XYZ file of C-alpha atoms in Angstrom:
709
model
C 125.102 70.076 111.937
C 124.374 73.967 111.561
C 128.019 74.244 110.452
C 129.819 77.755 110.406
C 130.806 79.662 107.476
C 134.291 81.414 107.295
C 134.255 84.795 108.767
C 130.773 84.075 110.357
C 130.364 87.400 112.138
C 132.038 89.665 109.494
C 130.853 91.010 106.340
C 129.981 89.446 102.863
C 133.374 90.330 101.488
C 135.335 88.238 104.168
C 133.614 85.384 103.116
C 134.181 85.958 99.129
C 137.835 86.180 100.297
C 137.854 83.490 102.815
C 136.129 81.678 99.518
C 138.889 82.673 97.376
C 141.376 81.483 98.762
C 140.045 77.959 100.362
C 138.105 77.276 96.810
C 139.594 79.074 94.689
C 138.706 76.594 91.671
C 135.217 76.193 92.767
C 132.235 77.605 90.356
C 130.612 80.615 92.283
C 128.182 82.003 89.197
C 126.711 80.295 86.191
C 124.893 82.291 83.508
C 122.803 80.582 81.167
C 120.607 82.121 78.385
C 120.307 81.227 74.613
C 121.894 77.672 74.696
C 124.944 79.665 76.177
C 126.712 79.885 80.053
C 129.693 81.992 81.064
C 131.368 81.236 84.947
C 133.208 82.649 87.273
C 135.658 80.801 90.131
C 135.554 81.827 93.629
C 138.995 83.002 92.574
C 137.907 85.061 89.688
C 135.093 86.245 91.091
C 137.212 87.659 93.670
C 139.841 89.741 91.391
C 137.156 90.663 89.024
C 135.465 92.243 92.550
C 138.979 94.080 92.775
C 139.637 95.515 89.463
C 136.190 96.812 90.277
C 137.200 98.718 93.458
C 140.610 99.937 91.929
C 138.845 101.633 88.354
C 136.154 102.972 91.155
C 138.858 104.219 93.931
C 141.187 105.524 90.812
C 138.123 107.516 89.906
C 138.111 111.244 90.079
C 134.258 110.806 90.216
C 134.847 109.507 94.116
C 137.715 111.195 95.174
C 137.137 111.929 99.009
C 134.516 108.976 98.972
C 136.746 107.334 101.501
C 137.809 109.913 103.564
C 134.138 111.211 104.199
C 132.722 108.808 106.496
C 130.449 111.211 107.957
C 127.070 109.763 106.569
C 127.704 106.113 107.027
C 125.237 105.042 103.735
C 128.638 106.966 101.900
C 128.281 107.777 98.018
C 126.027 106.284 96.178
C 126.508 104.288 92.725
C 123.425 102.711 90.985
C 124.612 99.832 89.149
C 121.719 99.343 85.992
C 122.752 96.271 84.866
C 121.157 93.668 82.124
C 120.445 90.226 83.713
C 124.131 88.577 83.395
C 127.274 87.842 85.378
C 129.433 90.834 85.342
C 126.798 92.473 87.566
C 128.261 90.899 90.542
C 132.187 91.588 90.724
C 130.743 95.218 90.365
C 128.852 95.121 92.868
C 131.597 93.372 95.369
C 133.428 95.614 93.765
C 131.738 99.190 95.125
C 132.198 97.337 98.214
C 135.751 96.613 98.349
C 135.943 100.903 97.294
C 133.492 101.923 99.688
C 130.930 103.149 98.231
C 127.428 102.311 99.026
C 125.748 100.562 95.553
C 122.179 100.845 94.360
C 120.464 97.827 92.609
C 118.320 99.081 89.142
C 117.047 98.033 85.978
C 118.742 98.143 82.935
C 117.841 100.817 80.596
C 116.300 98.793 77.713
C 112.659 100.361 77.629
C 111.270 103.392 78.679
C 109.635 102.579 81.078
C 112.734 100.284 83.212
C 114.157 104.840 82.797
C 111.206 106.222 84.735
C 112.464 103.810 87.459
C 115.713 105.016 87.229
C 114.758 108.217 86.891
C 112.897 107.414 90.396
C 115.684 106.186 92.163
C 118.310 108.883 90.888
C 115.802 111.467 91.860
C 115.310 109.964 95.265
C 119.341 108.595 96.169
C 121.465 111.345 93.632
C 123.940 109.239 93.314
C 127.273 110.008 91.743
C 127.049 108.092 89.014
C 125.079 104.633 87.222
C 126.907 101.924 85.732
C 125.357 99.718 82.767
C 127.640 96.727 81.440
C 126.889 96.371 77.394
C 124.037 95.568 77.280
C 122.321 97.601 79.929
C 121.129 100.679 77.945
C 120.694 101.423 74.047
C 122.746 103.493 72.225
C 125.101 105.981 74.141
C 125.934 106.437 77.756
C 124.508 109.540 78.179
C 122.886 111.119 81.840
C 119.764 110.654 84.125
C 118.553 113.193 85.848
C 121.996 115.205 85.890
C 124.084 112.014 86.661
C 126.459 110.014 83.993
C 125.596 107.002 82.659
C 128.515 104.848 82.697
C 129.415 101.641 80.257
C 132.061 99.822 83.294
C 132.788 97.431 80.799
C 134.581 99.605 78.525
C 136.866 101.172 80.808
C 138.219 98.672 83.262
C 140.289 95.673 82.877
C 139.555 92.201 83.023
C 141.964 91.001 85.831
C 143.062 92.453 88.969
C 146.926 93.165 89.052
C 149.455 92.729 91.982
C 148.814 96.993 92.822
C 145.305 96.194 92.875
C 145.829 93.959 95.608
C 147.742 95.757 97.484
C 146.417 98.135 97.251
C 142.528 96.677 98.624
C 144.317 95.120 101.178
C 145.072 98.882 102.286
C 142.040 99.777 102.539
C 139.504 100.245 105.985
C 136.570 98.363 106.274
C 133.840 99.107 104.152
C 131.070 101.616 105.496
C 128.020 99.973 107.397
C 126.124 100.686 104.390
C 125.973 97.593 102.431
C 123.033 98.591 99.315
C 120.179 100.749 99.071
C 117.419 98.525 98.275
C 114.013 100.209 96.572
C 110.986 98.589 97.517
C 108.932 97.851 94.190
C 106.673 100.132 94.600
C 103.138 98.195 94.869
C 101.310 100.570 96.972
C 103.622 103.740 96.744
C 106.693 105.921 95.592
C 110.008 103.203 95.804
C 111.794 104.363 98.436
C 115.375 103.083 99.880
C 115.892 100.764 102.263
C 118.959 101.136 104.057
C 120.400 97.283 104.114
C 123.546 97.903 105.877
C 126.242 95.067 106.386
C 125.158 93.527 110.042
C 121.399 93.056 108.539
C 122.955 90.959 105.531
C 124.999 88.868 107.073
C 122.174 88.362 110.030
C 119.497 87.950 107.301
C 122.471 85.226 105.215
C 122.737 83.306 108.617
C 118.620 82.933 109.219
C 118.560 81.244 105.703
C 121.231 79.290 106.423
C 119.631 78.185 109.645
C 115.882 77.943 108.489
C 116.477 76.454 105.237
C 118.220 73.841 106.798
C 121.583 74.609 104.653
C 125.344 73.656 105.227
C 128.509 75.333 103.879
C 131.294 74.145 101.944
C 133.893 72.688 103.826
C 137.719 73.182 103.444
C 138.530 69.632 102.992
C 135.705 69.428 99.905
C 137.362 68.942 96.725
C 133.767 67.625 95.003
C 132.460 69.699 91.998
C 128.633 69.244 93.170
C 129.072 69.295 96.650
C 127.591 72.420 98.309
C 124.193 74.470 97.682
C 123.511 75.132 93.755
C 120.966 77.297 93.830
C 118.274 78.777 90.367
C 117.390 81.706 90.226
C 115.935 84.071 87.644
C 114.410 86.982 89.746
C 116.461 90.392 89.086
C 119.436 91.622 91.524
C 117.002 94.875 92.175
C 114.303 92.579 93.564
C 115.609 91.403 97.035
C 114.781 88.092 96.743
C 116.516 87.724 93.560
C 119.408 89.848 95.398
C 119.829 88.145 98.583
C 118.355 85.130 98.108
C 119.230 84.042 94.400
C 122.549 85.505 94.472
C 123.940 86.149 98.243
C 122.806 83.261 99.852
C 124.749 80.855 98.148
C 128.102 82.475 97.984
C 127.319 82.952 101.449
C 127.472 79.331 101.758
C 130.551 78.446 99.237
C 127.806 76.769 97.109
C 127.211 78.188 93.098
C 124.756 80.661 92.167
C 122.710 79.609 88.710
C 121.026 82.437 86.981
C 119.127 82.996 84.052
C 117.132 85.866 83.160
C 113.475 86.819 83.911
C 112.575 87.847 80.442
C 114.154 83.610 79.946
C 111.681 82.372 82.294
C 108.569 84.479 81.025
C 109.048 83.366 77.520
C 109.610 79.869 78.766
C 109.008 78.917 81.914
C 110.092 75.157 81.137
C 113.827 76.736 81.352
C 113.496 77.190 84.617
C 112.287 73.878 85.289
C 115.441 72.466 82.650
C 117.918 74.467 84.801
C 117.418 73.008 88.149
C 116.760 69.621 86.588
C 120.700 70.176 84.525
C 122.499 71.553 87.030
C 120.822 69.382 89.952
C 119.941 72.518 91.992
C 118.882 71.965 95.157
C 117.495 75.585 96.233
C 115.189 77.172 93.667
C 112.222 79.643 94.556
C 109.933 82.784 92.968
C 106.489 84.073 93.397
C 103.533 82.578 93.455
C 102.790 83.667 89.792
C 105.573 81.346 88.879
C 104.695 78.367 89.918
C 101.529 78.416 88.404
C 102.513 79.611 84.937
C 104.805 75.988 84.659
C 101.043 74.748 86.164
C 99.606 76.546 82.810
C 102.240 76.726 80.120
C 103.424 73.916 80.825
C 102.701 70.969 78.389
C 103.768 66.743 79.268
C 105.662 66.882 76.415
C 107.773 69.744 76.932
C 108.586 68.667 80.249
C 109.631 64.941 79.402
C 112.879 64.430 80.427
C 112.696 66.883 83.327
C 114.131 65.265 86.619
C 113.607 67.870 89.483
C 114.321 65.045 92.613
C 117.490 67.321 93.863
C 115.454 70.843 94.758
C 115.177 70.564 97.980
C 113.223 73.856 99.065
C 110.865 75.370 96.670
C 110.626 78.430 98.645
C 107.763 80.742 97.228
C 106.883 84.604 98.408
C 107.158 87.799 97.777
C 103.558 87.576 97.043
C 100.129 86.216 98.731
C 100.772 82.227 98.402
C 97.976 80.538 96.687
C 97.382 76.837 98.375
C 95.803 75.849 95.209
C 98.426 76.787 93.204
C 100.867 74.681 95.469
C 99.418 72.047 95.405
C 98.475 72.032 91.899
C 102.246 72.582 91.174
C 103.598 69.692 93.268
C 100.829 67.001 91.822
C 101.692 68.366 87.920
C 105.218 67.501 88.221
C 105.100 64.771 91.353
C 105.790 63.027 87.855
C 109.382 64.188 87.021
C 110.484 63.661 90.508
C 109.362 66.484 92.007
C 108.372 66.004 95.996
C 104.951 68.486 97.461
C 107.237 68.239 100.510
C 110.032 70.417 99.275
C 107.296 73.248 98.798
C 108.411 75.639 101.164
C 105.926 78.929 101.952
C 107.418 81.612 103.327
C 107.192 85.275 103.986
C 109.635 88.697 103.865
C 110.470 92.206 102.712
C 113.207 94.554 101.571
C 112.823 96.028 104.815
C 113.691 92.723 106.788
C 116.834 92.577 103.900
C 114.511 89.677 103.150
C 113.192 86.550 105.205
C 110.627 86.556 107.779
C 109.602 83.930 108.592
C 109.800 80.491 106.971
C 109.637 76.645 107.958
C 113.180 75.320 110.019
C 114.467 72.880 108.258
C 117.313 72.721 110.724
C 114.895 71.035 113.341
C 112.337 69.629 110.931
C 112.080 67.131 108.517
C 110.148 69.099 105.322
C 106.517 68.572 106.003
C 102.903 68.676 103.823
C 101.839 72.226 102.509
C 99.959 73.289 105.890
C 96.900 75.439 105.307
C 93.810 76.567 107.305
C 90.447 76.791 105.729
C 88.965 79.797 107.101
C 85.777 81.909 106.851
C 85.603 84.578 104.704
C 83.098 86.784 106.428
C 85.239 86.286 109.853
C 88.369 87.489 108.465
C 86.348 90.812 107.443
C 85.764 91.375 110.985
C 89.551 90.743 112.734
C 88.731 87.446 113.184
C 89.813 84.047 112.935
C 87.253 81.239 112.016
C 88.131 77.990 111.220
C 85.533 76.064 109.352
C 85.366 72.033 108.252
C 83.964 72.416 104.720
C 81.405 69.794 103.537
C 79.484 70.933 101.858
C 79.920 73.138 98.304
C 78.511 76.696 100.071
C 80.522 76.048 102.823
C 83.465 76.267 100.261
C 82.545 78.848 98.503
C 82.037 80.900 102.310
C 85.958 79.907 103.004
C 89.494 79.893 102.208
C 92.763 77.996 102.400
C 95.211 80.606 104.059
C 98.843 79.444 104.320
C 101.562 78.661 106.905
C 104.700 80.906 106.183
C 106.067 78.869 108.648
C 107.698 80.757 111.790
C 109.541 83.753 112.462
C 113.198 83.737 111.151
C 116.548 83.267 113.327
C 116.986 86.625 115.159
C 113.225 87.895 113.950
C 110.425 88.744 116.285
C 106.820 89.356 114.952
C 103.656 90.862 116.432
C 100.295 91.572 115.554
C 99.106 94.564 116.428
C 95.293 96.088 115.950
C 96.686 99.456 113.179
C 94.354 101.806 114.977
C 95.563 100.979 118.429
C 98.687 100.027 118.387
C 97.825 96.950 120.437
C 99.440 93.401 120.229
C 96.587 91.365 119.170
C 96.205 88.025 120.516
C 96.746 84.454 118.695
C 93.922 83.884 116.318
C 93.322 87.495 115.643
C 94.109 89.296 112.434
C 95.876 92.222 112.572
C 98.981 94.411 110.997
C 102.630 92.302 110.993
C 105.146 93.924 112.989
C 108.732 92.773 113.017
C 111.543 93.700 114.912
C 115.671 92.136 114.744
C 118.865 91.725 113.425
C 117.973 91.365 110.116
C 115.619 94.393 110.265
C 116.452 97.616 108.955
C 116.745 101.290 110.201
C 114.520 102.784 107.727
C 114.355 104.719 104.870
C 117.108 106.740 102.905
C 116.547 110.831 102.909
C 118.813 113.567 100.884
C 118.588 115.230 103.792
C 121.108 112.330 106.072
C 118.285 111.346 108.704
C 116.767 108.408 108.538
C 112.959 108.071 107.318
C 111.475 105.841 110.431
C 107.554 107.031 109.451
C 107.127 103.043 109.595
C 108.482 102.400 112.846
C 106.377 101.950 116.444
C 107.062 101.537 119.515
C 105.310 98.775 120.881
C 107.180 98.041 124.096
C 109.878 100.031 125.374
C 113.118 97.585 125.444
C 116.580 97.553 124.760
C 116.241 95.364 121.288
C 114.494 98.172 119.610
C 111.246 99.284 117.904
C 109.327 97.500 115.470
C 108.563 98.083 111.790
C 105.316 98.523 110.483
C 105.104 96.233 107.384
C 101.769 97.628 105.822
C 100.024 93.409 105.514
C 97.714 92.004 107.636
C 97.873 88.938 108.985
C 97.729 86.682 112.130
C 99.774 84.170 114.779
C 98.634 80.429 115.054
C 100.672 77.574 116.908
C 103.876 80.479 116.404
C 103.269 80.258 112.462
C 102.286 83.556 110.629
C 99.612 83.016 107.845
C 99.571 86.241 105.614
C 96.081 87.578 104.612
C 96.844 91.198 102.699
C 98.044 94.199 102.253
C 96.567 96.856 104.880
C 97.301 99.703 102.704
C 95.246 97.953 99.607
C 92.784 97.362 102.279
C 89.493 98.059 100.581
C 86.608 99.322 103.037
C 83.010 98.915 101.295
C 80.291 99.448 104.180
C 82.253 98.726 107.209
C 83.839 95.593 105.846
C 87.479 95.500 105.186
C 87.838 92.887 101.483
C 91.441 91.567 100.939
C 92.020 92.575 97.309
C 93.821 89.065 96.759
C 90.488 87.445 97.693
C 88.043 89.408 95.780
C 90.831 88.976 92.926
C 90.487 85.078 93.219
C 86.649 85.406 92.935
C 87.105 87.209 90.119
C 89.634 85.512 88.181
C 87.812 81.615 88.411
C 84.856 83.256 87.388
C 86.231 84.810 84.104
C 88.269 81.537 83.791
C 85.243 79.103 83.944
C 83.788 81.847 80.915
C 86.954 81.428 79.160
C 88.598 78.376 79.485
C 90.850 78.520 76.504
C 92.396 82.330 77.745
C 95.920 82.387 77.184
C 96.693 85.602 79.240
C 94.586 86.741 82.047
C 95.046 88.786 85.181
C 92.767 90.813 87.369
C 92.904 93.403 89.570
C 90.481 94.909 92.794
C 90.572 98.222 94.469
C 88.693 101.071 95.760
C 86.803 103.764 94.339
C 86.594 106.836 96.476
C 83.186 108.717 96.567
C 82.082 111.508 98.564
C 80.173 109.478 100.586
C 81.467 105.795 100.761
C 84.095 103.677 99.250
C 83.538 101.790 96.704
C 84.888 98.498 94.290
C 86.119 98.724 91.704
C 87.524 95.252 88.825
C 89.655 95.513 86.289
C 89.883 92.748 83.479
C 93.106 91.806 81.795
C 92.588 90.082 78.707
C 94.814 88.835 75.711
C 93.780 91.254 72.297
C 92.281 87.942 70.669
C 89.093 87.979 73.021
C 87.725 91.680 71.620
C 84.981 90.300 70.009
C 83.547 88.508 73.201
C 80.550 90.031 74.556
C 81.779 91.579 77.645
C 78.566 93.266 79.305
C 77.955 89.183 79.686
C 81.323 88.364 80.803
C 81.183 91.495 83.333
C 77.337 90.642 85.047
C 78.764 87.526 85.373
C 81.795 88.644 87.675
C 79.358 90.790 89.387
C 77.057 88.349 89.985
C 79.854 85.640 91.855
C 80.958 88.906 93.209
C 77.566 89.794 95.066
C 77.435 85.620 96.073
C 80.448 85.086 97.639
C 81.148 88.303 99.267
C 78.456 90.195 99.671
C 79.308 93.158 97.284
C 78.657 94.738 94.018
C 81.382 96.252 91.848
C 80.030 99.378 90.650
C 83.330 99.979 88.150
C 84.660 97.077 86.299
C 86.747 97.892 83.150
C 88.018 94.922 80.492
C 91.271 95.305 79.196
C 92.192 93.521 75.793
C 95.976 93.340 75.166
C 96.822 96.714 77.486
C 99.081 95.105 80.111
C 98.387 96.491 83.759
C 100.926 98.386 85.936
C 103.491 96.370 87.573
C 106.837 96.758 89.629
C 110.059 95.762 88.748
C 108.822 92.427 90.730
C 106.069 91.786 89.017
C 103.515 92.948 91.452
C 100.556 94.031 91.059
C 100.381 97.777 90.958
C 96.513 97.916 92.436
C 96.567 101.848 93.085
C 98.246 102.913 90.118
C 96.097 100.921 87.819
C 93.009 102.614 89.707
C 94.878 106.114 89.411
C 94.855 105.153 85.287
C 91.596 104.306 85.161
C 89.755 107.180 87.147
C 92.298 109.771 84.841
C 91.321 108.124 81.621
C 94.847 107.400 80.522
C 93.613 104.131 80.294
C 91.882 102.590 77.673
C 89.127 99.907 78.252
C 87.421 97.781 75.707
C 84.145 97.599 78.505
C 83.592 99.278 80.866
C 80.881 99.402 83.327
C 80.550 102.403 85.426
C 77.882 103.285 87.791
C 77.541 105.585 90.974
C 77.130 104.314 94.063
C 73.164 104.152 95.199
C 73.466 106.345 98.382
C 74.678 108.580 96.041
C 71.640 109.030 93.617
C 68.311 110.846 94.070
C 65.403 108.344 94.543
C 63.620 107.429 91.445
C 59.979 108.529 91.838
C 57.152 106.343 92.128
C 53.571 107.602 91.842
C 50.758 105.441 92.079
C 48.139 108.084 92.674
C 46.652 108.075 89.214
C 46.418 104.821 88.639
C 43.918 102.221 89.428
C 43.320 98.523 89.440
C 45.760 95.661 90.361
C 46.718 95.439 87.058
C 47.697 99.249 86.423
C 49.232 99.775 89.435
C 52.009 95.809 88.796
C 52.273 97.400 85.058
C 52.903 100.869 86.423
C 55.231 98.953 89.526
C 57.233 96.292 87.100
C 57.632 99.835 84.511
C 59.129 101.661 87.524
C 61.442 98.402 88.554
C 63.180 98.195 85.238
C 63.999 101.987 85.591
C 65.324 101.651 88.910
C 67.961 98.257 88.149
C 68.127 100.188 84.716
C 69.656 103.199 86.684
C 70.913 101.784 89.749
C 72.598 98.486 88.595
C 73.819 99.974 85.230
C 71.641 97.768 83.425
C 71.391 98.398 79.521
C 67.286 98.124 79.029
C 68.093 95.457 76.463
C 68.492 93.096 79.323
C 66.436 93.531 81.401
C 63.302 91.096 81.390
C 60.406 90.809 83.996
C 60.825 87.002 84.465
C 64.349 87.229 85.518
C 65.473 86.963 89.373
C 67.239 90.144 90.763
C 70.529 88.029 90.793
C 70.477 88.142 87.210
C 71.043 91.731 86.900
C 74.191 91.821 89.979
C 72.108 93.776 92.702
C 73.823 93.224 96.067
C 72.395 92.684 99.856
C 72.650 96.846 100.111
C 71.768 97.618 96.834
C 68.542 95.511 96.910
C 67.978 97.036 100.632
C 68.100 100.343 99.043
C 65.359 99.066 96.412
C 62.728 97.781 99.272
C 63.448 100.927 101.121
C 62.406 103.192 98.027
C 59.538 100.557 97.572
C 57.986 101.236 101.126
C 58.470 104.772 101.311
C 56.707 105.286 98.177
C 54.298 102.856 98.190
C 53.632 102.091 102.017
C 54.377 98.448 101.644
C 57.163 96.491 103.734
C 59.549 94.551 101.588
C 61.534 92.547 104.079
C 64.605 90.537 102.556
C 62.540 87.795 103.055
C 59.943 89.067 100.985
C 62.486 89.867 98.566
C 64.199 86.207 98.280
C 60.393 85.198 98.126
C 59.194 87.859 95.205
C 62.346 87.997 93.574
C 61.654 88.993 89.759
C 60.256 92.177 88.571
C 56.811 90.537 87.322
C 56.576 89.064 91.120
C 57.594 91.847 93.344
C 54.962 93.980 91.111
C 52.107 91.980 91.573
C 53.117 91.097 95.245
C 53.288 95.359 95.859
C 50.038 95.400 93.891
C 48.015 93.484 95.414
C 49.415 94.541 99.529
C 48.042 98.135 98.098
C 44.946 96.917 97.112
C 44.949 94.510 100.627
C 45.399 98.161 102.180
C 43.056 100.536 100.406
C 40.288 97.943 100.862
């Protein structure tokens, strides 16, 4: 039964008001940190929200904010709060006062202040509000915008005057929040999420997850949705999925800080166990962190049997991670059928696709094993793995379910704008009631540069997500992100696919490493685009022979992807740039490396062979087979040193060419130059048969003697 919530077709504010009356003493919020926890009931949350609204309305800073509604985004207020409970009444207070909240990070570090400055420049708020833990030192200002510690300036609870004032206010403006994107491929942009978008997406989450709202007659403390989240409120998954979804349903939002999770991942699972949570989720890396860092002894006593929906989204989903997580924690009551892959984005408020648990029973993780090479060409060729070679040439792509209620998904060719058929890879485009109008710009217009007219009708245009994927049996499979797509020699390479290979290679070489991240990105050259790889290790790995590690990575990249990284940087103790939602910023990392603003401990760097002058090979004055073979051996060693970036100390005539990291294109360049200088044809089959400096030198010298004879 898909029971409806009170005031289904209005706003989240109306839902909170209804629950404050229907279930006033039920816990709406719990915040856990360092063994302590703080709670707010629905009645307490409602009254605190009204007190915030009264202060905002009475403040001279917002004089005229309610009267002037020509711009339906209205006055903006940045909420730069530390993880905690005070953010929530401030959020609802902004809505009650008719101003638009802009969630942001707190200000306790320089990097967080940089993000605040970027957001302030973008939306020019009237004020930035912080809680008592949200900033260090004096309040001050940012880009000329005052920073105010709200807790020092408002009463703890609402008075009767507050209640009367709020009751007489007109309905809130249409903009619910400016949700700034995480900026994984560009500067953050403010998505205009309207109340109608928010309510539509909350309904979609309720439907897809198969959740039920609380009933008026219910008085059980444990009944209803109980959600645990450590995701920050300035991230769409944390705000909508972790906070507003349980409040929309009259449930309890149980919160812990991101820092607590990252320090002690088991704390997340312990909170789920302790609070008998039914819903909780996170990006893929969080599940992997639990697998890697939670030892059996630490997990003793966990009971995860209440966890019905373990959603996973916000970044590429690895089938192996979810399988490993389910296997690792099944002995603690976790049901592998609770794993819930989904796809979403801020531009669609949150959820875009997921399995429909209202109409279906939970099921095992659904994946397709597909050929890596076929994805590069835009096709999806399913393969059955019977050999290790087939396994290496393929990968599992995880199904992210069907389009959420009210969402329409299309796969389009990004060059032609035409819709692709099922089973064809293209850019994911979406439209629907949850999909936002566009990005906020100060001039009063809406930036709709991501919108695309696929077909003209009354349902509106589609927006381009920048992600790539395909549809199969109405289910969405996400394969990568088009804005970070790496194109080398006409082949589309997905960064996550390359990173997975490099990660597994380094991990096999350093099984005891505790910190490992890998990034793949394109390196633009005048005539081509090349592949760059960056490897992040812990500080204790500084004494390794990094040249050997890099050679192993290059060899595997060639073996699995037929491409040789021409730029590999190894960092020890220097963290890669990430967004507020912990997404890897590949393009920012590339810019830092190219501008020498990063400090790798080891750097392998060579120019693409297509931009280099051929290395002269002059055999005119060399006599005899042995003389020619010896000369050719020296020339091949010089060529490998200059073109493949291999140190002369590492070159041995008896080693296979694969040892030096020669991909197929580089090998063909080598063969072409030998033929140009000697007249001896060297085919790919020849190079495979005579696969070392010694063997190839003797083969070419022998062929030259045959021609001369």
